[in-house]
Amino acid sequence: MYELVVRRFFATLAPSAVWEHLRVVADADGERLKSNGKRLVEEGYHAVYPYFNTSENHVPAVEEGEALALADARIEAKQTQPPRRYGQSRLIETMEDLGVGTKSTRHNTIEKLYDRGYIENDPPRPTTLAKAVVEAAEEYADLVVSEEMTSELEADMTAIADGEKSLDDVTDESREILDRVFDDLASSREEIGEHLRTSLKADKTLGECPDCGETLLVRSSRTGSYFVGCDGYPECRFTLPLPSTGEPLVLDEACEEHGLQEVKMLAGRNTFVHGCPLCAAEEANESEDRVIGVCPDCGEEHDGELAIKQLQTGSRLVGCTRYPDCEYSLPLPRRGDIEVTDTYCDEHDLPELVVYDGEDDDDPWELGCPICNYEEYQERQRKKGLEVLDGIGPKTAEKLEDAGIDDVGDLSEAEPETVADEVAGVSADSVREWQAKAD
Ligand SMILES: [Zn+2]
Ligand SMILES: [Zn+2]
Ligand SMILES: [Zn+2]
Ligand SMILES: [Zn+2]
């Protein structure tokens, strides 16, 4: 940044650059053919400021009226490229230009679109769901999606604040607009529903079922977890598991081996690409459990052993070989090669693990003994500030801290009734809810 500033300053003092342009216009049996050449004669400020393009384009020198020989003729079919997608800052600028939202809400609006699965990736790309909602709204209630309505409302708010319009005028007007919108929406209820249903189904489609040729879809179970199931159910019972974190989003990219669309799990900051679910399942089936020690829960009594396991959902863990009879398990990172070292933990008699993840093989993650690692992780979670819990904002956190509850660990051990008595505006039920989340 400093160099840019310095060079920019030098450039203002440097001489101008001199370019020579040559424009050749040829007549080929009535067709006008053009060619533009440019040459940097004196580089001037370009010598100190290299951030502008100085590429030259040479055209042979020709005299006016000269006859040129035809070397080659080709007919090429080309298509115009779609404009590049807006990045987030450009998007915010555009909202500003259209008068949509305020300085403090625009960024938030974009976050919300990510959270609700209307856009993904960076630069943001609309999902099929987003397109379907906009299409349906445009067709059946175009007022809602018109940016004019939003910006008009914003302008009216400002007018009220400036004393140019009365609150009653604006609310009457808005009420009238909203009445119209709701009439539109209510009368085309069926069509909108049908449109969304069709599009959403397309949004959940992964490709052909390897068992029966019907369509594989992302589905959710009664418990709210997601999996891949066949549209031919109940005749075809083919399923594939999906990771338990986040909400699945079907991507445009498809697996080369199976032709299935890849899946991304949307989970805020923990969002990750799961990839082809069939690949993940096959990988798990092919990988063998690596036994690393004795199970602390059932080893003595039943000879249970701990092993590194790869699950069909793509996640990995250290679990007991007697699963499901023994459910002892420790989490492992989803990615990277796990190496089992010869160094053993004195306390747990388990080998220390090292994870090699991608780029930097010289600097792997020394995870250590999986039990120690998990205990440290839990301790860190306990020490985290109260605001990691959903529903606790900065103000509530401050009030709780005043009552001597400084972190998630304190909150877990607190007596809900006592907290409710001591802290104004906090009910015993909300304390119980937070405690449930903390665990
Ligand atoms: Zn099937
Ligand atoms: Zn695959
Ligand atoms: Zn066990
Ligand atoms: Zn240990």
Tab-separated table of N, CA, C and O and ligand atoms in Angstrom, residues 345 347-348 369 371-372, ligand 4:
chain	number	residue	atom	x	y	z
A	345	CYS	N	0.458	-41.084	24.608
A	345	CYS	CA	0.059	-40.239	25.721
A	345	CYS	C	0.201	-41.062	27.012
A	345	CYS	O	-0.314	-42.185	27.084
A	347	GLU	N	-1.066	-40.508	29.909
A	347	GLU	CA	-2.293	-40.609	30.688
A	347	GLU	C	-3.301	-41.585	30.078
A	347	GLU	O	-3.929	-42.357	30.781
A	348	HIS	N	-3.449	-41.549	28.731
A	348	HIS	CA	-4.506	-42.346	28.099
A	348	HIS	C	-3.996	-43.543	27.307
A	348	HIS	O	-4.795	-44.298	26.752
A	369	CYS	N	-2.855	-36.691	21.398
A	369	CYS	CA	-3.726	-37.775	21.864
A	369	CYS	C	-5.175	-37.331	21.673
A	369	CYS	O	-5.554	-36.245	22.092
A	371	ILE	N	-7.954	-38.116	23.077
A	371	ILE	CA	-8.734	-37.826	24.294
A	371	ILE	C	-8.309	-36.472	24.861
A	371	ILE	O	-9.138	-35.615	25.139
A	372	CYS	N	-6.972	-36.268	24.992
A	372	CYS	CA	-6.477	-34.976	25.494
A	372	CYS	C	-7.007	-33.850	24.618
A	372	CYS	O	-7.471	-32.823	25.097
B	4	ZN	ZN	-4.165	-38.221	26.426
